[in-house]
mmCIF file of C-alpha atoms in Angstrom:
data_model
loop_
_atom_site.group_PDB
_atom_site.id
_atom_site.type_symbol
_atom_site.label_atom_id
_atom_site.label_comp_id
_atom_site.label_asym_id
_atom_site.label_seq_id
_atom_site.Cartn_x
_atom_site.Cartn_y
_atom_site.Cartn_z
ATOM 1 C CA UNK R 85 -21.152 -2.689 -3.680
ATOM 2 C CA UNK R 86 -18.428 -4.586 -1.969
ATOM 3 C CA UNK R 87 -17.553 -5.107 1.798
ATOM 4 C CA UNK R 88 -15.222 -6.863 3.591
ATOM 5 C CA UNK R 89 -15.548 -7.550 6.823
ATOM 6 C CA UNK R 90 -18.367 -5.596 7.190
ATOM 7 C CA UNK R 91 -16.437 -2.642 6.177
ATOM 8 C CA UNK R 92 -17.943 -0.684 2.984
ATOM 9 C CA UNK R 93 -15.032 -0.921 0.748
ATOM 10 C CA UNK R 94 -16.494 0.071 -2.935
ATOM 11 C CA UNK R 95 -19.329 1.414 -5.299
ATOM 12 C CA UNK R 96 -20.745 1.784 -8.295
ATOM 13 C CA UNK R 97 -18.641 -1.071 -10.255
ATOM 14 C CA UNK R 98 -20.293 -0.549 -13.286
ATOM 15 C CA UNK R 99 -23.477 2.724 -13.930
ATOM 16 C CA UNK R 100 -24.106 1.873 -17.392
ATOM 17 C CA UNK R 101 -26.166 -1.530 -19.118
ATOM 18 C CA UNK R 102 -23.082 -2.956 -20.157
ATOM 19 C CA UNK R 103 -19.190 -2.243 -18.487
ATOM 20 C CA UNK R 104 -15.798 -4.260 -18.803
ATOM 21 C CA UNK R 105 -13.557 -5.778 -16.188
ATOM 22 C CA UNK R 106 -13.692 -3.642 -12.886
ATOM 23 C CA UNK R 107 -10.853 -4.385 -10.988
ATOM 24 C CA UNK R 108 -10.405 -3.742 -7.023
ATOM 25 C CA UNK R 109 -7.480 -4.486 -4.718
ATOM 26 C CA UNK R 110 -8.374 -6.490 -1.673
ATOM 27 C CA UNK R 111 -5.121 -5.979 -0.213
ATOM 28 C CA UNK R 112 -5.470 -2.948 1.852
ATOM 29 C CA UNK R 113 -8.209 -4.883 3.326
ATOM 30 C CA UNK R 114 -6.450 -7.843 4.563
ATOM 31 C CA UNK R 115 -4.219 -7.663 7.848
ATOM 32 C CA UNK R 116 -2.381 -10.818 7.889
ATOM 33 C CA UNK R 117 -2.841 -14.447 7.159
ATOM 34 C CA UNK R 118 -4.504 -15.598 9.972
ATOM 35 C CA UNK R 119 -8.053 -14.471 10.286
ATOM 36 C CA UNK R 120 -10.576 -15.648 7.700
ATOM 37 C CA UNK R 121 -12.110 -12.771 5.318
ATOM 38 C CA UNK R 122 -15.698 -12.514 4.409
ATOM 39 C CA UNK R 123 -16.285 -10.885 1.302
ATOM 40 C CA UNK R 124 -20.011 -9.408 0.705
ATOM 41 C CA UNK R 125 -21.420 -8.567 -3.003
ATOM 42 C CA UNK R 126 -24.503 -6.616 -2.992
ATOM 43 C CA UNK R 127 -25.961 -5.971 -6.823
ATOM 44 C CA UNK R 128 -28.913 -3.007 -7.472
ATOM 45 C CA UNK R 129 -29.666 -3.846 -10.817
ATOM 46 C CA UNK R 130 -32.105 -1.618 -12.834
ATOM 47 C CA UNK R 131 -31.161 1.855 -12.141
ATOM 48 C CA UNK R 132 -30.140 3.845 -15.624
ATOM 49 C CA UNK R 133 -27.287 6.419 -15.745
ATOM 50 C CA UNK R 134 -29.692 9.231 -13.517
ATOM 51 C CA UNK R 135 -29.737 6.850 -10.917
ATOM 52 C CA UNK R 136 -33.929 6.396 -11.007
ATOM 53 C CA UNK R 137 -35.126 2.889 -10.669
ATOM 54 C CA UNK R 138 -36.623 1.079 -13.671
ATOM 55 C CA UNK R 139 -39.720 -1.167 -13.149
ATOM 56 C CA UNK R 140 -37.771 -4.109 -14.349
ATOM 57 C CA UNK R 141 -33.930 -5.036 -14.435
ATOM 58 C CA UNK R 142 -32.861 -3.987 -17.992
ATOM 59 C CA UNK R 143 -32.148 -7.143 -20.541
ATOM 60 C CA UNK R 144 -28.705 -8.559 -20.783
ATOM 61 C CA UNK R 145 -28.250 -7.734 -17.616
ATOM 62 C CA UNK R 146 -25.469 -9.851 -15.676
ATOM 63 C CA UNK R 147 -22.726 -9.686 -13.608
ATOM 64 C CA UNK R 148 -19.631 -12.101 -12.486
ATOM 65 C CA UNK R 149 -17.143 -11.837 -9.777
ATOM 66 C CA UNK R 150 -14.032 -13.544 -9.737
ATOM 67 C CA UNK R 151 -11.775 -13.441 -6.782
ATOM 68 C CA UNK R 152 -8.078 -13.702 -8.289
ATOM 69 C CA UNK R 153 -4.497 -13.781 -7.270
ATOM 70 C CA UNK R 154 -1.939 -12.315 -9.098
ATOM 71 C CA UNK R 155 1.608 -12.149 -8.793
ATOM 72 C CA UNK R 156 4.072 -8.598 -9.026
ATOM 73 C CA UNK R 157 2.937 -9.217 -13.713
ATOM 74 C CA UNK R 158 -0.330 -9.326 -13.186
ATOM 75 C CA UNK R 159 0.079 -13.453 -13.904
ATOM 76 C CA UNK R 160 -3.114 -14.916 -12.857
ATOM 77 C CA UNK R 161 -1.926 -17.628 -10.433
ATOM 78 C CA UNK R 162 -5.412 -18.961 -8.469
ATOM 79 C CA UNK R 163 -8.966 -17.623 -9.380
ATOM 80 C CA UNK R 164 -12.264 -18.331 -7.515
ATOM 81 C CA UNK R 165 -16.065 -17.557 -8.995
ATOM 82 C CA UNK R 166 -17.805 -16.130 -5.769
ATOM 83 C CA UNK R 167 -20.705 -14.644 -7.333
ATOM 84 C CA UNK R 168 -22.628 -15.333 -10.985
ATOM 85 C CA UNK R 169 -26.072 -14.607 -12.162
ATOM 86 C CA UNK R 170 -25.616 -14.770 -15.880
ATOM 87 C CA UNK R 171 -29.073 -16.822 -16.952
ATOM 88 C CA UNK R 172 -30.010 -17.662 -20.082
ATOM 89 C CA UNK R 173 -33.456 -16.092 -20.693
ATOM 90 C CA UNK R 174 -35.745 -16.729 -23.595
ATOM 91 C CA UNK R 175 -38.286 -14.044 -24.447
ATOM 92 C CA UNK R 176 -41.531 -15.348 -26.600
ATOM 93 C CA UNK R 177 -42.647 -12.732 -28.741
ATOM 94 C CA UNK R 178 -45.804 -12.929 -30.700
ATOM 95 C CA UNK R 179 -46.065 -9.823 -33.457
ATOM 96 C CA UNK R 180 -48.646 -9.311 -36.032
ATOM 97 C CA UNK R 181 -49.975 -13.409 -35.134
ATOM 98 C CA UNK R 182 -46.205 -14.798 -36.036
ATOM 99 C CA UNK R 183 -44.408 -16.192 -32.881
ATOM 100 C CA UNK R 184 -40.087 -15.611 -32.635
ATOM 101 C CA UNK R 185 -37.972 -16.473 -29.626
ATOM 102 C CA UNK R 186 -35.119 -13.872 -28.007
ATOM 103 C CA UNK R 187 -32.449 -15.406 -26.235
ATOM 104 C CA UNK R 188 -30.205 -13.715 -24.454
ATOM 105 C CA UNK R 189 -27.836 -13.431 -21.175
ATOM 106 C CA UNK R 190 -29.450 -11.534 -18.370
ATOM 107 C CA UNK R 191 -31.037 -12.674 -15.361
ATOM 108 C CA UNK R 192 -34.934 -13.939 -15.005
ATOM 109 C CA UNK R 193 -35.244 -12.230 -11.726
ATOM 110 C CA UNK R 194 -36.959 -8.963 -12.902
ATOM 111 C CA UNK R 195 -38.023 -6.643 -10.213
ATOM 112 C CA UNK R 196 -35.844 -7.909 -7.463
ATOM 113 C CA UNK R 197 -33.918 -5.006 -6.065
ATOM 114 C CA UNK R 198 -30.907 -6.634 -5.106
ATOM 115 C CA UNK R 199 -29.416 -9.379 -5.233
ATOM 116 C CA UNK R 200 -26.565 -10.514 -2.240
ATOM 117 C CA UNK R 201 -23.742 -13.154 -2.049
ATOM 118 C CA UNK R 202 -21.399 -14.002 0.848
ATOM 119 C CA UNK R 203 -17.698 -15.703 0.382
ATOM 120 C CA UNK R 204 -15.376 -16.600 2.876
ATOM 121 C CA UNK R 205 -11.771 -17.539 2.550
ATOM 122 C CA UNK R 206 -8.459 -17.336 4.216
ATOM 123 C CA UNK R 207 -5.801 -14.995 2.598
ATOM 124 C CA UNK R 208 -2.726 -16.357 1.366
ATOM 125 C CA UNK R 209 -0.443 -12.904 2.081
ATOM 126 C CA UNK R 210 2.972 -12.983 3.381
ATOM 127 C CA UNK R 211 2.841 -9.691 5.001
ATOM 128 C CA UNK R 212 1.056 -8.162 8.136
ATOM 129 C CA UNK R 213 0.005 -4.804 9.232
ATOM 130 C CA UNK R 214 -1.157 -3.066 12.273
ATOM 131 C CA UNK R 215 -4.162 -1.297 10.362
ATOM 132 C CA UNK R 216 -7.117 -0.702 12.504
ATOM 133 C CA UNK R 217 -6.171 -3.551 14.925
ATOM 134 C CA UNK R 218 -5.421 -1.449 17.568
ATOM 135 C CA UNK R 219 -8.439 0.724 17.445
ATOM 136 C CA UNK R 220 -11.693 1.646 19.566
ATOM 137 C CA UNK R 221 -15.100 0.508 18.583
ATOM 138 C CA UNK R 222 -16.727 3.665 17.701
ATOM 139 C CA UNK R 223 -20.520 2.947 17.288
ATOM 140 C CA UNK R 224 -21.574 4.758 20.502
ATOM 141 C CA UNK R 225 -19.096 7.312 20.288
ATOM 142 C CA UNK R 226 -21.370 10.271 20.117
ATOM 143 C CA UNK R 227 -18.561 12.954 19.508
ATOM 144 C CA UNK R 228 -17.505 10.825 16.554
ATOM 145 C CA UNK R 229 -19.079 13.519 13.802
ATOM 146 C CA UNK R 230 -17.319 16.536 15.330
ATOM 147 C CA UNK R 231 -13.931 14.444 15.399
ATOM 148 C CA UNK R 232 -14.056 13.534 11.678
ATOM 149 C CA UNK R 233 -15.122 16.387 10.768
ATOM 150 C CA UNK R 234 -11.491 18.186 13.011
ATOM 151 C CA UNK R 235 -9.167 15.380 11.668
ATOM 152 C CA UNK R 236 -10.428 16.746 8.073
ATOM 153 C CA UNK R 237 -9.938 20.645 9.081
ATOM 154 C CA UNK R 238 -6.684 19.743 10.582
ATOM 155 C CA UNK R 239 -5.163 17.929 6.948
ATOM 156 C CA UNK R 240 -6.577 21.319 5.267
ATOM 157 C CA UNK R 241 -5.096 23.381 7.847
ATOM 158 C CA UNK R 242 -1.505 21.366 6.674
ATOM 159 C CA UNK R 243 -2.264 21.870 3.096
ATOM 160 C CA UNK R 244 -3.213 25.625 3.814
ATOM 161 C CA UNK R 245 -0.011 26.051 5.820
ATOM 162 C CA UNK R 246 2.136 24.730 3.407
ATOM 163 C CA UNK R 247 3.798 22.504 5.664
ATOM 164 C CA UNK R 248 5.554 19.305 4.072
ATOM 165 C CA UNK R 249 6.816 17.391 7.446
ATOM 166 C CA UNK R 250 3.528 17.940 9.022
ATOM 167 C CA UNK R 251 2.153 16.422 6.072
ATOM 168 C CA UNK R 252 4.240 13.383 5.668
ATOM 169 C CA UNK R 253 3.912 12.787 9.463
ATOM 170 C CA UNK R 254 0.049 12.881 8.696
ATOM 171 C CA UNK R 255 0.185 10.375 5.953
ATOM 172 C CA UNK R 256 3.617 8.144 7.069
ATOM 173 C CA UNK R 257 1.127 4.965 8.683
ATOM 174 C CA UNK R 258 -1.037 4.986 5.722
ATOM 175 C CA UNK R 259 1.971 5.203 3.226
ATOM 176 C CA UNK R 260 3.533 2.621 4.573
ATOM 177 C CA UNK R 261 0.945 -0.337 5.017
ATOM 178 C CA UNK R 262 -0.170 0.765 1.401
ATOM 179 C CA UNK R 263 3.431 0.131 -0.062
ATOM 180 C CA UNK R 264 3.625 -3.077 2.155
ATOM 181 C CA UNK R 265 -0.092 -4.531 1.626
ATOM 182 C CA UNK R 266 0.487 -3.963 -2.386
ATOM 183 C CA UNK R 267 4.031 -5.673 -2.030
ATOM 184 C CA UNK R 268 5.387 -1.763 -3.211
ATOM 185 C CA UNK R 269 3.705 -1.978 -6.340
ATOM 186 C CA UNK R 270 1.068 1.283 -5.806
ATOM 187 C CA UNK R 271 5.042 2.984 -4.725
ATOM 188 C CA UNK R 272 4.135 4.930 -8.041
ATOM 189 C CA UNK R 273 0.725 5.987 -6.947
ATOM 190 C CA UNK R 274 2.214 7.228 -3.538
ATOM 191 C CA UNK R 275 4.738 9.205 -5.064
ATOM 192 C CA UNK R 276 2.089 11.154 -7.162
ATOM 193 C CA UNK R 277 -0.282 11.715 -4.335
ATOM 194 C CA UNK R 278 3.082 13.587 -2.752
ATOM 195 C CA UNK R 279 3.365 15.497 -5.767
ATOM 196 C CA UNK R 280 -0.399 16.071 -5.791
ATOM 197 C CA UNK R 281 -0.743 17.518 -2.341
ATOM 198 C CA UNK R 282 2.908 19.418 -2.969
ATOM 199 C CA UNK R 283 1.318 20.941 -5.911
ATOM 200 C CA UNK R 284 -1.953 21.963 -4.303
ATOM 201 C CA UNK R 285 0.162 23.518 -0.925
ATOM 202 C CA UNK R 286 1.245 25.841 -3.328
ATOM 203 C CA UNK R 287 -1.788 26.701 -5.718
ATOM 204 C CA UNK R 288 -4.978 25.861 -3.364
ATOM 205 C CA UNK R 289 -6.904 28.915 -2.137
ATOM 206 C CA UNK R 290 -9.894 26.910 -1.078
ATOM 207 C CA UNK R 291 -10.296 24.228 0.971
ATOM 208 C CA UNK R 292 -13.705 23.050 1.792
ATOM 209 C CA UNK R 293 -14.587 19.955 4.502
ATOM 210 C CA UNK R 294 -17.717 18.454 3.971
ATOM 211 C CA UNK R 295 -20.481 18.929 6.975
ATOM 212 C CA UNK R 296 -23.172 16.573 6.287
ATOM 213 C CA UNK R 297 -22.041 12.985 6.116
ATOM 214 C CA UNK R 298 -23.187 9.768 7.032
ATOM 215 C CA UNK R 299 -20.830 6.891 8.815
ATOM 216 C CA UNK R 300 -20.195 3.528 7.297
ATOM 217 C CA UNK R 301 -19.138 1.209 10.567
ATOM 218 C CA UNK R 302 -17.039 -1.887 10.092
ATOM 219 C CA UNK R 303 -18.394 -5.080 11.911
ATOM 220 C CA UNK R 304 -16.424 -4.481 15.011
ATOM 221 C CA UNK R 305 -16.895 -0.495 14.618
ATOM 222 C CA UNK R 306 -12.942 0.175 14.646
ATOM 223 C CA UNK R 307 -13.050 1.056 10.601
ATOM 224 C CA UNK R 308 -15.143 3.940 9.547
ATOM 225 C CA UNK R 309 -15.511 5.563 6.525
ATOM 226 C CA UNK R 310 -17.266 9.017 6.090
ATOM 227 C CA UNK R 311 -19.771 9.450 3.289
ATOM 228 C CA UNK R 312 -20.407 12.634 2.188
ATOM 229 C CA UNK R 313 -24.366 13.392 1.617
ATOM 230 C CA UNK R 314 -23.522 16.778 -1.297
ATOM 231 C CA UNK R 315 -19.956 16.604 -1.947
ATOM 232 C CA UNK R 316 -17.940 13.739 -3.638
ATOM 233 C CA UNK R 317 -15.411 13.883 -1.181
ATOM 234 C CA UNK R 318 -14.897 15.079 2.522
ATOM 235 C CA UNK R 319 -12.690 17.477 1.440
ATOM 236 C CA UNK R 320 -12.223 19.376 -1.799
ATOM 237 C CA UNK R 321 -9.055 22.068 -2.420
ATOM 238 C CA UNK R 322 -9.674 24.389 -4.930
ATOM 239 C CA UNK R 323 -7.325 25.656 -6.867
ATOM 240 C CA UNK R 324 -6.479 27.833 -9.964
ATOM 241 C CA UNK R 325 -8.066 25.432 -12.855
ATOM 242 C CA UNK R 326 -8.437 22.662 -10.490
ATOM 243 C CA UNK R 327 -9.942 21.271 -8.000
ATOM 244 C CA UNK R 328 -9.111 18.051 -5.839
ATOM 245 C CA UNK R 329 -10.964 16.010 -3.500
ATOM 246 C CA UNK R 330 -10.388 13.309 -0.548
ATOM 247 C CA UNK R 331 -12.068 11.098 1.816
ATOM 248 C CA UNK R 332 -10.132 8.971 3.941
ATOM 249 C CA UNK R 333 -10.901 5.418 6.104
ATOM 250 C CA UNK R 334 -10.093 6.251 9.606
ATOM 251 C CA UNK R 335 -9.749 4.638 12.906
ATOM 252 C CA UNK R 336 -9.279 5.768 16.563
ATOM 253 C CA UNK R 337 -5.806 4.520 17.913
ATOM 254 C CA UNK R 338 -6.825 2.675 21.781
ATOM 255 C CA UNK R 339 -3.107 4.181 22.636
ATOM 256 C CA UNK R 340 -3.137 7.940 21.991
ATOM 257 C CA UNK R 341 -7.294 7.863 22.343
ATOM 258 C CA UNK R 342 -6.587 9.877 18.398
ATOM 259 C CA UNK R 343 -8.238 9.780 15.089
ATOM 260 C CA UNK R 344 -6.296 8.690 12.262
ATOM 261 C CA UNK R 345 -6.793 8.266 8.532
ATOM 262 C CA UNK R 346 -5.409 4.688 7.425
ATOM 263 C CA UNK R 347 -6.503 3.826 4.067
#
């Protein structure tokens, strides 16, 4: 699991024993150049694919986090190791009276449940965005359940409706500071999500938002993130041969007193 700033950002890198190079984007994360950024890495080793625990982490069992910056080619210009358990163990095995000795990558540690690491650093970004700066802390907002749950019947209410300018007034903050965080490199991935919810306006008949959901805070409370408890997503369409789903960040603009998605 990754957070930044206190704010859950990402799960589940890697389910199986072994996985390749996971890959997030910070980006969306970072506001400006000016504040520092603390990055936290929290590992669960030793859960198999059902997601039960195991008695002991399995063997070969490592992981490595780089922090890296690219430019607009995916050039590595600047990389940073912030987190790295890979151990050498050696296993003694006696069988049948003859001792042999397995040695092997993994981590000594067996049993722990998780294991944590903090970084710190300063981005080097030449852009800045209003994000969530503007927002209300929201911990002891006790209404806050029945207002996510609104702003999430009010986007399937658009999609239901059919109505395009409704929907790109809905998504015009967070399409923005997405194209300008990622330097307009995700423009791609914005124009599909367009012809995604275009497509679904037309051929959704079902549109369910989720009810039971807990709240991830960020540190100051102004970025929260809704976690469904049964569904994948907040809110699924359903469609002929399809189905689509969607959860959202969201803050609480300090202007307009409104709930907003943003990331």
């Amino acid at each position: 699991m990754i957070y930044i700033n206190g704010s859950f950002i990402y799960n589940l890198l890697g389910e199986n024993r072994f996985m390749e190079e996971e890959k997030y984007l910070l980006n969306e994360f970072i506001l400006d150049n000016q504040n520092p950024v603390t990055i936290d890495l929290i590992i669960k080793p030793g859960y198999d694919e059902e997601g039960n625990k195991r008695e002991t982490i399995i063997k070969e069992s490592y992981i490595t986090a780089v922090l890296r910056k690219e430019n607009a080619h995916d050039e590595l210009l600047s990389h940073v190791t912030i987190f790295d358990n890979e151990e050498y163990v050696t296993d003694t095995i006696v069988e049948e009276g003859n001792t042999r000795y397995y040695t092997y990558p993994g981590t000594s540690h067996y049993g722990m449940k998780e294991f944590k690491k903090q970084y710190n650093f300063i981005p080097e970004v030449s852009y800045n965005v209003e994000g969530w700066k503007n927002g209300k802390d929201l911990r002891n907002d006790l209404q806050l359940k029945q207002k996510i749950i609104q702003l999430y019947q009010k986007l399937a209410h658009i999609i239901e409706s059919n109505d395009s300018k409704a929907l790109n007034d809905f998504f015009y903050t967070l399409y923005k500071e997405r194209a300008i965080s990622s330097y307009n490199m995700k423009a791609p991935f914005s124009y599909e999500d367009w012809e995604n919810f275009l497509f679904m306006m037309e051929y959704g008949y079902r549109y369910d938002v989720e009810q039971d959901f807990k709240i991830e805070y960020s540190q100051d409370g102004k970025l929260i993130y809704a976690s469904p408890n049964k569904n994948k997503d907040m809110l699924r369409v359903i469609g002929k041969e399809y189905a689509e789903g969607f959860t959202f960040y969201m803050y609480e603009d300090a202007t307009t007193n409104e709930l907003k998605f943003i990331r």
